[in-house]
Amino acid sequence: MNRIYRKNDLTTVTVEDMGADGEGIGKADGFTLFVKDAVVGDVAQVRITKVKKQYAYARLEKLLTVSPFRTEPKCPWHRQCGGCQIQALEYTKQLEYKQNKVRNHLIRLGGFAPELVDRVMESIVGMEDPYRYRNKAQYPVGTDRDGRIVTGFYAGRTHTVIPSTECCLGAAENKEILETVTAHMERYRIPAYDEETGRGQVRHILIRKGFYTGEIMVCLVINGKYGEREYICHQAQLLEKLALIKGMTSVSVSINTEKTNVIMGKEIHTLWGSPVISDVIHVRDMRQTGYPCTGQQLTFAISPLSFYQVNPVQTEKLYSLALEYAGLTGRETVWDLYCGIGTISLFLASGAGQVCGVEVIPQAIEDAIENARRNGIQNARFYVGKAEEVLPAFYERGKDGMAAPGENGSEDLRHPDVIVVDPPRKGCDGVCLDTMLRMRPERIVYVSCDSATLARDLRILCDGGYEIKRVRAVDQFAHTVHVETVCLLARKAQ
Ligand code: SAH
């Protein structure tokens, strides 16, 4: 019989493993404990916070033996912020943790045999310098107890903004931009948005930087319109200051008057400069297939609402792998589902016969079309819509429906050679997967930012006639528990 713990009890535990959310896992008297902020190798005194039948949650009280895998976190806020769940874990150990996370998901959630998983999994691609890698930041704006405007992060599961402008994952310029905006708000008494009352004006500050070009975008998320032309009080004064910051290319507002925790509103107005920033992605050592296309660079326009990979250094490695897995020879017909601004699509297009991208955000598709034009790519086209709607519509009515009758390649698109998917965390919709199976491509390349839904979807694709050939994780989000994975599936010979 397990000893039953009660809330607030103290106990000692040796942390032997780490869970999917970065919590330490250990046993005390045979009873499993999930310990927040503990890392593998710690022996710790912990306080029970919640008791369940088979296990309990606990909080770290005191380290009795410090794990050899512990490291001093760079960020003083890392425990409160919750953005970096595993910053206290040595980086090489973080990589091992993520490799295991993907492996475990494939085995436990995907039902794949450990031998198979170990055969197809290559080792995770890590970062050389795992700091200051993020090209995008979204800071909430709030008011502190003394009525001062603050920006930083929400303290774990609350709406209280803890002031902090120096996230060590973000661009160094963020601090100056944030201080410029908050100083302007103080000076002209512009109130921060209050989530409780739905009043106040400035909700969030979105900052994006093209790491290659140095171009910076600032987008202020505003609750309501202030006047005919001024979206924020004394707009001209603010723009004048922001324009002085090196690299500033685009300043806009996003109107969000909803009582929601969705950050961005759909309506965007450019206040200064360009509506987009541009960035460059290089893809190196792409393929060993002999197609003369190794090493390539493309330029991309990015608007405030469009998705763009947040870690440029690792994105190049991720895309290189995805392209290598796609194994193009110059003739293939390829679908790129969940294509965003067409990044993967356009790299694919350079090595394929034709590429068709699908994406649900209209602005991202506008960017994708512009990106094809900028890069002189003519064999890529893009559709706005949900993958699970566009793909079946195309498959059912391909000949006379979405593509013009006899339009070049429309029949090939019903039976493409390769399908690439890169869905959000919730993975692919069942209808999308089902249509992919009916289209019977030779290869499917699955790029995933959540290995649990990846495992679930791979099971469906494998039950539908595919087999996993290669899997490789890429560390796109150092210090967090998130992991990106690329997987190559091939259609089994009948
Ligand atoms: N491949 C792109 C984008 C990947 S992120 C890149 O590497 O940059 C996932 C994208 O899927 C986002 O742009 C999101 O807007 C889009 N999306 C989300 N749900 C979708 C759906 N049901 N159908 C099509 N696109 C969707």
PDB file of C-alpha atoms in Angstrom, residues 84-354:
ATOM      1  CA  CYS A  84      11.435  28.634 -20.511  1.00  0.00           C
ATOM      2  CA  GLN A  85      10.415  25.523 -18.622  1.00  0.00           C
ATOM      3  CA  ILE A  86      13.836  23.853 -18.734  1.00  0.00           C
ATOM      4  CA  GLN A  87      16.335  26.694 -18.654  1.00  0.00           C
ATOM      5  CA  ALA A  88      17.886  25.208 -15.508  1.00  0.00           C
ATOM      6  CA  LEU A  89      18.794  22.050 -17.417  1.00  0.00           C
ATOM      7  CA  GLU A  90      22.159  21.897 -19.173  1.00  0.00           C
ATOM      8  CA  TYR A  91      21.700  22.398 -22.914  1.00  0.00           C
ATOM      9  CA  THR A  92      23.047  18.986 -24.000  1.00  0.00           C
ATOM     10  CA  LYS A  93      20.651  17.408 -21.507  1.00  0.00           C
ATOM     11  CA  GLN A  94      17.788  19.502 -22.936  1.00  0.00           C
ATOM     12  CA  LEU A  95      18.541  17.978 -26.336  1.00  0.00           C
ATOM     13  CA  GLU A  96      18.538  14.485 -24.873  1.00  0.00           C
ATOM     14  CA  TYR A  97      15.228  15.236 -23.155  1.00  0.00           C
ATOM     15  CA  LYS A  98      13.662  16.332 -26.458  1.00  0.00           C
ATOM     16  CA  GLN A  99      15.024  13.357 -28.375  1.00  0.00           C
ATOM     17  CA  ASN A 100      13.408  11.113 -25.736  1.00  0.00           C
ATOM     18  CA  LYS A 101      10.170  13.068 -25.799  1.00  0.00           C
ATOM     19  CA  VAL A 102       9.737  12.445 -29.525  1.00  0.00           C
ATOM     20  CA  ARG A 103      10.784   8.807 -29.145  1.00  0.00           C
ATOM     21  CA  ASN A 104       8.335   8.232 -26.288  1.00  0.00           C
ATOM     22  CA  HIS A 105       5.459   9.864 -28.129  1.00  0.00           C
ATOM     23  CA  LEU A 106       6.051   7.734 -31.209  1.00  0.00           C
ATOM     24  CA  ILE A 107       6.107   4.599 -29.100  1.00  0.00           C
ATOM     25  CA  ARG A 108       3.386   5.371 -26.544  1.00  0.00           C
ATOM     26  CA  LEU A 109       0.978   7.543 -28.509  1.00  0.00           C
ATOM     27  CA  GLY A 110       1.757   6.323 -32.026  1.00  0.00           C
ATOM     28  CA  GLY A 111       2.002   2.664 -31.104  1.00  0.00           C
ATOM     29  CA  PHE A 112       5.216   2.203 -33.113  1.00  0.00           C
ATOM     30  CA  ALA A 113       7.657  -0.527 -32.076  1.00  0.00           C
ATOM     31  CA  PRO A 114      10.728   0.751 -30.181  1.00  0.00           C
ATOM     32  CA  GLU A 115      13.010  -1.097 -32.633  1.00  0.00           C
ATOM     33  CA  LEU A 116      11.415   0.712 -35.570  1.00  0.00           C
ATOM     34  CA  VAL A 117      11.613   4.071 -33.839  1.00  0.00           C
ATOM     35  CA  ASP A 118      15.276   3.555 -32.961  1.00  0.00           C
ATOM     36  CA  ARG A 119      16.034   2.552 -36.545  1.00  0.00           C
ATOM     37  CA  VAL A 120      14.386   5.583 -38.189  1.00  0.00           C
ATOM     38  CA  MET A 121      15.280   8.289 -35.656  1.00  0.00           C
ATOM     39  CA  GLU A 122      18.354  10.367 -36.325  1.00  0.00           C
ATOM     40  CA  SER A 123      19.904  12.489 -33.606  1.00  0.00           C
ATOM     41  CA  ILE A 124      18.390  15.855 -32.743  1.00  0.00           C
ATOM     42  CA  VAL A 125      19.819  18.973 -34.391  1.00  0.00           C
ATOM     43  CA  GLY A 126      20.791  21.413 -31.627  1.00  0.00           C
ATOM     44  CA  MET A 127      21.947  25.046 -31.566  1.00  0.00           C
ATOM     45  CA  GLU A 128      25.509  26.268 -31.152  1.00  0.00           C
ATOM     46  CA  ASP A 129      24.413  29.302 -29.158  1.00  0.00           C
ATOM     47  CA  PRO A 130      20.957  28.729 -27.704  1.00  0.00           C
ATOM     48  CA  TYR A 131      20.200  32.359 -26.694  1.00  0.00           C
ATOM     49  CA  ARG A 132      18.808  35.439 -28.473  1.00  0.00           C
ATOM     50  CA  TYR A 133      17.443  33.198 -31.180  1.00  0.00           C
ATOM     51  CA  ARG A 134      13.836  34.427 -31.342  1.00  0.00           C
ATOM     52  CA  ASN A 135      12.902  36.879 -34.085  1.00  0.00           C
ATOM     53  CA  LYS A 136       9.455  37.534 -32.633  1.00  0.00           C
ATOM     54  CA  ALA A 137       8.197  38.729 -29.249  1.00  0.00           C
ATOM     55  CA  GLN A 138       4.744  39.641 -27.990  1.00  0.00           C
ATOM     56  CA  TYR A 139       4.749  41.641 -24.797  1.00  0.00           C
ATOM     57  CA  PRO A 140       1.582  42.325 -22.791  1.00  0.00           C
ATOM     58  CA  VAL A 141       1.169  45.873 -21.485  1.00  0.00           C
ATOM     59  CA  GLY A 142      -0.269  46.513 -18.026  1.00  0.00           C
ATOM     60  CA  THR A 143      -0.271  48.845 -15.036  1.00  0.00           C
ATOM     61  CA  ASP A 144       1.598  48.167 -11.807  1.00  0.00           C
ATOM     62  CA  ARG A 145       0.345  48.902  -8.287  1.00  0.00           C
ATOM     63  CA  ASP A 146       1.722  52.419  -8.395  1.00  0.00           C
ATOM     64  CA  GLY A 147      -0.103  53.136 -11.646  1.00  0.00           C
ATOM     65  CA  ARG A 148       2.979  52.932 -13.815  1.00  0.00           C
ATOM     66  CA  ILE A 149       2.831  51.446 -17.319  1.00  0.00           C
ATOM     67  CA  VAL A 150       4.714  48.146 -17.425  1.00  0.00           C
ATOM     68  CA  THR A 151       5.468  45.527 -20.019  1.00  0.00           C
ATOM     69  CA  GLY A 152       6.929  42.074 -19.523  1.00  0.00           C
ATOM     70  CA  PHE A 153       5.185  38.770 -19.069  1.00  0.00           C
ATOM     71  CA  TYR A 154       2.103  37.440 -17.319  1.00  0.00           C
ATOM     72  CA  ALA A 155       2.937  35.886 -13.955  1.00  0.00           C
ATOM     73  CA  GLY A 156       1.975  32.191 -14.249  1.00  0.00           C
ATOM     74  CA  ARG A 157      -1.753  31.823 -15.091  1.00  0.00           C
ATOM     75  CA  THR A 158      -2.641  35.360 -13.971  1.00  0.00           C
ATOM     76  CA  HIS A 159      -3.255  38.636 -15.756  1.00  0.00           C
ATOM     77  CA  THR A 160      -0.657  40.463 -13.712  1.00  0.00           C
ATOM     78  CA  VAL A 161       2.139  41.797 -15.861  1.00  0.00           C
ATOM     79  CA  ILE A 162       5.576  41.341 -14.318  1.00  0.00           C
ATOM     80  CA  PRO A 163       7.861  44.060 -15.683  1.00  0.00           C
ATOM     81  CA  SER A 164      10.772  42.630 -17.622  1.00  0.00           C
ATOM     82  CA  THR A 165      12.064  43.883 -20.930  1.00  0.00           C
ATOM     83  CA  GLU A 166      15.131  41.712 -21.187  1.00  0.00           C
ATOM     84  CA  CYS A 167      14.222  38.227 -22.319  1.00  0.00           C
ATOM     85  CA  CYS A 168      17.465  36.419 -23.164  1.00  0.00           C
ATOM     86  CA  LEU A 169      15.808  34.503 -25.993  1.00  0.00           C
ATOM     87  CA  GLY A 170      14.720  37.652 -27.828  1.00  0.00           C
ATOM     88  CA  ALA A 171      16.456  40.309 -29.921  1.00  0.00           C
ATOM     89  CA  ALA A 172      18.557  42.863 -28.035  1.00  0.00           C
ATOM     90  CA  GLU A 173      16.555  45.703 -29.647  1.00  0.00           C
ATOM     91  CA  ASN A 174      13.328  44.686 -27.891  1.00  0.00           C
ATOM     92  CA  LYS A 175      14.244  46.559 -24.711  1.00  0.00           C
ATOM     93  CA  GLU A 176      14.657  49.939 -26.408  1.00  0.00           C
ATOM     94  CA  ILE A 177      11.435  49.526 -28.371  1.00  0.00           C
ATOM     95  CA  LEU A 178       9.443  48.564 -25.285  1.00  0.00           C
ATOM     96  CA  GLU A 179      10.874  51.432 -23.263  1.00  0.00           C
ATOM     97  CA  THR A 180      10.060  53.870 -26.067  1.00  0.00           C
ATOM     98  CA  VAL A 181       6.430  52.761 -26.147  1.00  0.00           C
ATOM     99  CA  THR A 182       5.941  52.707 -22.378  1.00  0.00           C
ATOM    100  CA  ALA A 183       7.616  56.116 -21.979  1.00  0.00           C
ATOM    101  CA  HIS A 184       5.237  57.517 -24.599  1.00  0.00           C
ATOM    102  CA  MET A 185       2.265  56.046 -22.784  1.00  0.00           C
ATOM    103  CA  GLU A 186       3.450  57.536 -19.473  1.00  0.00           C
ATOM    104  CA  ARG A 187       4.070  60.929 -20.988  1.00  0.00           C
ATOM    105  CA  TYR A 188       0.662  61.222 -22.650  1.00  0.00           C
ATOM    106  CA  ARG A 189      -1.206  59.228 -20.008  1.00  0.00           C
ATOM    107  CA  ILE A 190      -2.331  56.564 -22.426  1.00  0.00           C
ATOM    108  CA  PRO A 191      -3.878  53.776 -20.351  1.00  0.00           C
ATOM    109  CA  ALA A 192      -2.831  50.156 -20.719  1.00  0.00           C
ATOM    110  CA  TYR A 193      -5.612  47.695 -21.493  1.00  0.00           C
ATOM    111  CA  ASP A 194      -7.144  46.059 -18.423  1.00  0.00           C
ATOM    112  CA  GLU A 195      -8.255  42.490 -19.039  1.00  0.00           C
ATOM    113  CA  GLU A 196     -10.740  42.560 -16.159  1.00  0.00           C
ATOM    114  CA  THR A 197     -12.671  45.635 -17.220  1.00  0.00           C
ATOM    115  CA  GLY A 198     -11.966  45.558 -20.971  1.00  0.00           C
ATOM    116  CA  ARG A 199     -10.915  49.213 -20.771  1.00  0.00           C
ATOM    117  CA  GLY A 200      -7.700  50.976 -21.642  1.00  0.00           C
ATOM    118  CA  GLN A 201      -5.938  51.285 -24.927  1.00  0.00           C
ATOM    119  CA  VAL A 202      -2.683  49.423 -25.524  1.00  0.00           C
ATOM    120  CA  ARG A 203      -2.876  45.630 -25.140  1.00  0.00           C
ATOM    121  CA  HIS A 204       0.266  44.115 -26.554  1.00  0.00           C
ATOM    122  CA  ILE A 205       3.436  45.080 -28.372  1.00  0.00           C
ATOM    123  CA  LEU A 206       4.496  42.735 -31.168  1.00  0.00           C
ATOM    124  CA  ILE A 207       8.095  43.021 -32.319  1.00  0.00           C
ATOM    125  CA  ARG A 208       9.602  41.127 -35.222  1.00  0.00           C
ATOM    126  CA  LYS A 209      13.115  41.313 -36.585  1.00  0.00           C
ATOM    127  CA  GLY A 210      14.519  39.941 -39.796  1.00  0.00           C
ATOM    128  CA  PHE A 211      17.799  38.567 -38.439  1.00  0.00           C
ATOM    129  CA  TYR A 212      19.411  38.525 -41.843  1.00  0.00           C
ATOM    130  CA  THR A 213      18.228  41.941 -43.059  1.00  0.00           C
ATOM    131  CA  GLY A 214      18.120  43.705 -39.675  1.00  0.00           C
ATOM    132  CA  GLU A 215      14.637  45.016 -40.516  1.00  0.00           C
ATOM    133  CA  ILE A 216      12.350  45.569 -37.531  1.00  0.00           C
ATOM    134  CA  MET A 217       8.569  45.589 -37.302  1.00  0.00           C
ATOM    135  CA  VAL A 218       6.558  46.946 -34.377  1.00  0.00           C
ATOM    136  CA  CYS A 219       2.828  46.344 -34.202  1.00  0.00           C
ATOM    137  CA  LEU A 220       0.824  47.824 -31.317  1.00  0.00           C
ATOM    138  CA  VAL A 221      -2.307  45.917 -30.463  1.00  0.00           C
ATOM    139  CA  ILE A 222      -4.933  48.534 -29.651  1.00  0.00           C
ATOM    140  CA  ASN A 223      -8.315  48.287 -27.981  1.00  0.00           C
ATOM    141  CA  GLY A 224     -10.508  50.547 -30.102  1.00  0.00           C
ATOM    142  CA  LYS A 225      -9.783  53.353 -32.501  1.00  0.00           C
ATOM    143  CA  TYR A 226      -8.806  56.674 -31.050  1.00  0.00           C
ATOM    144  CA  GLY A 227      -9.722  59.052 -33.863  1.00  0.00           C
ATOM    145  CA  GLU A 228     -10.099  59.331 -37.596  1.00  0.00           C
ATOM    146  CA  ARG A 229      -6.415  59.058 -38.351  1.00  0.00           C
ATOM    147  CA  GLU A 230      -4.771  58.647 -34.958  1.00  0.00           C
ATOM    148  CA  TYR A 231      -4.940  55.123 -33.663  1.00  0.00           C
ATOM    149  CA  ILE A 232      -2.891  55.958 -30.626  1.00  0.00           C
ATOM    150  CA  CYS A 233      -2.842  59.317 -28.856  1.00  0.00           C
ATOM    151  CA  HIS A 234      -0.078  61.629 -30.063  1.00  0.00           C
ATOM    152  CA  GLN A 235       0.779  59.103 -32.711  1.00  0.00           C
ATOM    153  CA  ALA A 236       3.199  61.367 -34.596  1.00  0.00           C
ATOM    154  CA  GLN A 237       5.370  61.825 -31.504  1.00  0.00           C
ATOM    155  CA  LEU A 238       5.576  58.082 -30.953  1.00  0.00           C
ATOM    156  CA  LEU A 239       6.363  57.340 -34.584  1.00  0.00           C
ATOM    157  CA  GLU A 240       9.105  59.945 -34.580  1.00  0.00           C
ATOM    158  CA  LYS A 241      10.804  58.167 -31.678  1.00  0.00           C
ATOM    159  CA  LEU A 242      10.334  54.655 -33.014  1.00  0.00           C
ATOM    160  CA  ALA A 243      11.680  55.709 -36.418  1.00  0.00           C
ATOM    161  CA  LEU A 244      15.005  56.572 -34.781  1.00  0.00           C
ATOM    162  CA  ILE A 245      15.603  52.996 -33.692  1.00  0.00           C
ATOM    163  CA  LYS A 246      18.126  51.260 -35.933  1.00  0.00           C
ATOM    164  CA  GLY A 247      16.494  48.868 -38.357  1.00  0.00           C
ATOM    165  CA  MET A 248      12.948  50.199 -37.882  1.00  0.00           C
ATOM    166  CA  THR A 249      11.073  49.383 -41.096  1.00  0.00           C
ATOM    167  CA  SER A 250       7.426  48.997 -40.239  1.00  0.00           C
ATOM    168  CA  VAL A 251       5.143  50.365 -37.510  1.00  0.00           C
ATOM    169  CA  SER A 252       1.520  49.331 -37.492  1.00  0.00           C
ATOM    170  CA  VAL A 253      -1.488  48.866 -35.249  1.00  0.00           C
ATOM    171  CA  SER A 254      -3.714  45.855 -34.934  1.00  0.00           C
ATOM    172  CA  ILE A 255      -7.241  46.638 -33.758  1.00  0.00           C
ATOM    173  CA  ASN A 256      -8.484  44.180 -31.142  1.00  0.00           C
ATOM    174  CA  THR A 257     -11.601  45.222 -29.217  1.00  0.00           C
ATOM    175  CA  GLU A 258     -12.677  41.704 -28.250  1.00  0.00           C
ATOM    176  CA  LYS A 259     -12.604  40.437 -24.684  1.00  0.00           C
ATOM    177  CA  THR A 260     -10.343  37.541 -25.544  1.00  0.00           C
ATOM    178  CA  ASN A 261      -6.867  36.240 -24.873  1.00  0.00           C
ATOM    179  CA  VAL A 262      -6.198  36.031 -28.608  1.00  0.00           C
ATOM    180  CA  ILE A 263      -3.429  38.598 -28.975  1.00  0.00           C
ATOM    181  CA  MET A 264      -3.778  39.981 -32.484  1.00  0.00           C
ATOM    182  CA  GLY A 265      -6.867  41.588 -34.010  1.00  0.00           C
ATOM    183  CA  LYS A 266      -7.543  40.959 -37.687  1.00  0.00           C
ATOM    184  CA  GLU A 267      -7.559  44.626 -38.748  1.00  0.00           C
ATOM    185  CA  ILE A 268      -4.079  46.034 -39.405  1.00  0.00           C
ATOM    186  CA  HIS A 269      -3.137  49.621 -40.332  1.00  0.00           C
ATOM    187  CA  THR A 270       0.378  50.618 -41.268  1.00  0.00           C
ATOM    188  CA  LEU A 271       1.314  53.868 -39.486  1.00  0.00           C
ATOM    189  CA  TRP A 272       4.865  54.310 -40.645  1.00  0.00           C
ATOM    190  CA  GLY A 273       7.161  52.704 -43.198  1.00  0.00           C
ATOM    191  CA  SER A 274       6.410  49.495 -44.995  1.00  0.00           C
ATOM    192  CA  PRO A 275       3.481  47.130 -44.248  1.00  0.00           C
ATOM    193  CA  VAL A 276       5.977  44.237 -44.216  1.00  0.00           C
ATOM    194  CA  ILE A 277       9.565  43.489 -43.258  1.00  0.00           C
ATOM    195  CA  SER A 278      11.706  41.188 -45.313  1.00  0.00           C
ATOM    196  CA  ASP A 279      14.088  38.455 -44.341  1.00  0.00           C
ATOM    197  CA  VAL A 280      16.320  35.962 -46.086  1.00  0.00           C
ATOM    198  CA  ILE A 281      16.540  32.228 -45.551  1.00  0.00           C
ATOM    199  CA  HIS A 282      19.494  30.166 -46.788  1.00  0.00           C
ATOM    200  CA  VAL A 283      19.119  26.496 -47.240  1.00  0.00           C
ATOM    201  CA  ARG A 284      22.395  24.613 -47.354  1.00  0.00           C
ATOM    202  CA  ASP A 285      23.614  21.097 -48.142  1.00  0.00           C
ATOM    203  CA  MET A 286      20.121  20.313 -49.216  1.00  0.00           C
ATOM    204  CA  ARG A 287      19.970  17.130 -51.129  1.00  0.00           C
ATOM    205  CA  GLN A 288      22.135  14.258 -52.019  1.00  0.00           C
ATOM    206  CA  THR A 289      19.939  13.457 -55.017  1.00  0.00           C
ATOM    207  CA  GLY A 290      22.220  15.205 -57.500  1.00  0.00           C
ATOM    208  CA  TYR A 291      19.714  17.882 -58.424  1.00  0.00           C
ATOM    209  CA  PRO A 292      21.855  20.968 -58.995  1.00  0.00           C
ATOM    210  CA  CYS A 293      20.312  23.061 -56.282  1.00  0.00           C
ATOM    211  CA  THR A 294      22.515  22.810 -53.208  1.00  0.00           C
ATOM    212  CA  GLY A 295      22.700  26.044 -51.282  1.00  0.00           C
ATOM    213  CA  GLN A 296      19.990  28.503 -52.085  1.00  0.00           C
ATOM    214  CA  GLN A 297      18.666  31.682 -50.625  1.00  0.00           C
ATOM    215  CA  LEU A 298      15.238  33.257 -50.929  1.00  0.00           C
ATOM    216  CA  THR A 299      13.812  36.547 -49.678  1.00  0.00           C
ATOM    217  CA  PHE A 300      10.509  36.710 -47.834  1.00  0.00           C
ATOM    218  CA  ALA A 301       8.049  39.477 -47.025  1.00  0.00           C
ATOM    219  CA  ILE A 302       6.401  39.047 -43.629  1.00  0.00           C
ATOM    220  CA  SER A 303       3.321  40.958 -42.461  1.00  0.00           C
ATOM    221  CA  PRO A 304       2.118  41.258 -38.846  1.00  0.00           C
ATOM    222  CA  LEU A 305      -0.514  38.501 -39.059  1.00  0.00           C
ATOM    223  CA  SER A 306       1.554  36.014 -41.016  1.00  0.00           C
ATOM    224  CA  PHE A 307       3.269  33.064 -39.446  1.00  0.00           C
ATOM    225  CA  TYR A 308       7.033  33.049 -39.775  1.00  0.00           C
ATOM    226  CA  GLN A 309       9.309  30.518 -38.039  1.00  0.00           C
ATOM    227  CA  VAL A 310      10.642  32.129 -34.849  1.00  0.00           C
ATOM    228  CA  ASN A 311      14.179  30.721 -34.876  1.00  0.00           C
ATOM    229  CA  PRO A 312      15.954  31.673 -38.096  1.00  0.00           C
ATOM    230  CA  VAL A 313      19.173  29.741 -37.409  1.00  0.00           C
ATOM    231  CA  GLN A 314      17.327  26.477 -36.836  1.00  0.00           C
ATOM    232  CA  THR A 315      14.750  27.154 -39.551  1.00  0.00           C
ATOM    233  CA  GLU A 316      17.489  26.843 -42.137  1.00  0.00           C
ATOM    234  CA  LYS A 317      18.380  23.422 -40.770  1.00  0.00           C
ATOM    235  CA  LEU A 318      14.733  22.401 -40.520  1.00  0.00           C
ATOM    236  CA  TYR A 319      13.942  23.399 -44.099  1.00  0.00           C
ATOM    237  CA  SER A 320      17.144  21.783 -45.388  1.00  0.00           C
ATOM    238  CA  LEU A 321      16.001  18.528 -43.836  1.00  0.00           C
ATOM    239  CA  ALA A 322      12.442  18.845 -45.117  1.00  0.00           C
ATOM    240  CA  LEU A 323      13.782  19.426 -48.627  1.00  0.00           C
ATOM    241  CA  GLU A 324      16.212  16.555 -48.359  1.00  0.00           C
ATOM    242  CA  TYR A 325      13.355  14.295 -47.241  1.00  0.00           C
ATOM    243  CA  ALA A 326      11.187  15.519 -50.144  1.00  0.00           C
ATOM    244  CA  GLY A 327      13.850  14.072 -52.471  1.00  0.00           C
ATOM    245  CA  LEU A 328      12.989  16.210 -55.494  1.00  0.00           C
ATOM    246  CA  THR A 329      14.518  15.726 -58.938  1.00  0.00           C
ATOM    247  CA  GLY A 330      13.011  18.723 -60.723  1.00  0.00           C
ATOM    248  CA  ARG A 331       9.858  17.136 -62.124  1.00  0.00           C
ATOM    249  CA  GLU A 332       7.610  16.460 -59.147  1.00  0.00           C
ATOM    250  CA  THR A 333       4.196  17.823 -58.333  1.00  0.00           C
ATOM    251  CA  VAL A 334       4.075  18.836 -54.677  1.00  0.00           C
ATOM    252  CA  TRP A 335       1.460  20.127 -52.215  1.00  0.00           C
ATOM    253  CA  ASP A 336       2.636  22.223 -49.290  1.00  0.00           C
ATOM    254  CA  LEU A 337      -0.180  22.266 -46.739  1.00  0.00           C
ATOM    255  CA  TYR A 338      -0.184  24.866 -43.914  1.00  0.00           C
ATOM    256  CA  CYS A 339       2.278  26.868 -46.021  1.00  0.00           C
ATOM    257  CA  GLY A 340       2.224  30.225 -44.172  1.00  0.00           C
ATOM    258  CA  ILE A 341       4.007  32.835 -46.306  1.00  0.00           C
ATOM    259  CA  GLY A 342       5.170  30.108 -48.694  1.00  0.00           C
ATOM    260  CA  THR A 343       8.644  29.583 -47.248  1.00  0.00           C
ATOM    261  CA  ILE A 344       8.828  25.810 -47.676  1.00  0.00           C
ATOM    262  CA  SER A 345       6.706  26.002 -50.860  1.00  0.00           C
ATOM    263  CA  LEU A 346       9.163  28.280 -52.628  1.00  0.00           C
ATOM    264  CA  PHE A 347      12.204  26.198 -51.720  1.00  0.00           C
ATOM    265  CA  LEU A 348      10.298  23.150 -52.954  1.00  0.00           C
ATOM    266  CA  ALA A 349       9.315  25.001 -56.142  1.00  0.00           C
ATOM    267  CA  SER A 350      12.961  25.540 -57.057  1.00  0.00           C
ATOM    268  CA  GLY A 351      13.439  21.796 -57.119  1.00  0.00           C
ATOM    269  CA  ALA A 352      10.075  20.556 -58.366  1.00  0.00           C
ATOM    270  CA  GLY A 353       7.859  20.750 -61.441  1.00  0.00           C
ATOM    271  CA  GLN A 354       5.026  22.548 -59.673  1.00  0.00           C
TER     272      GLN A 354
END
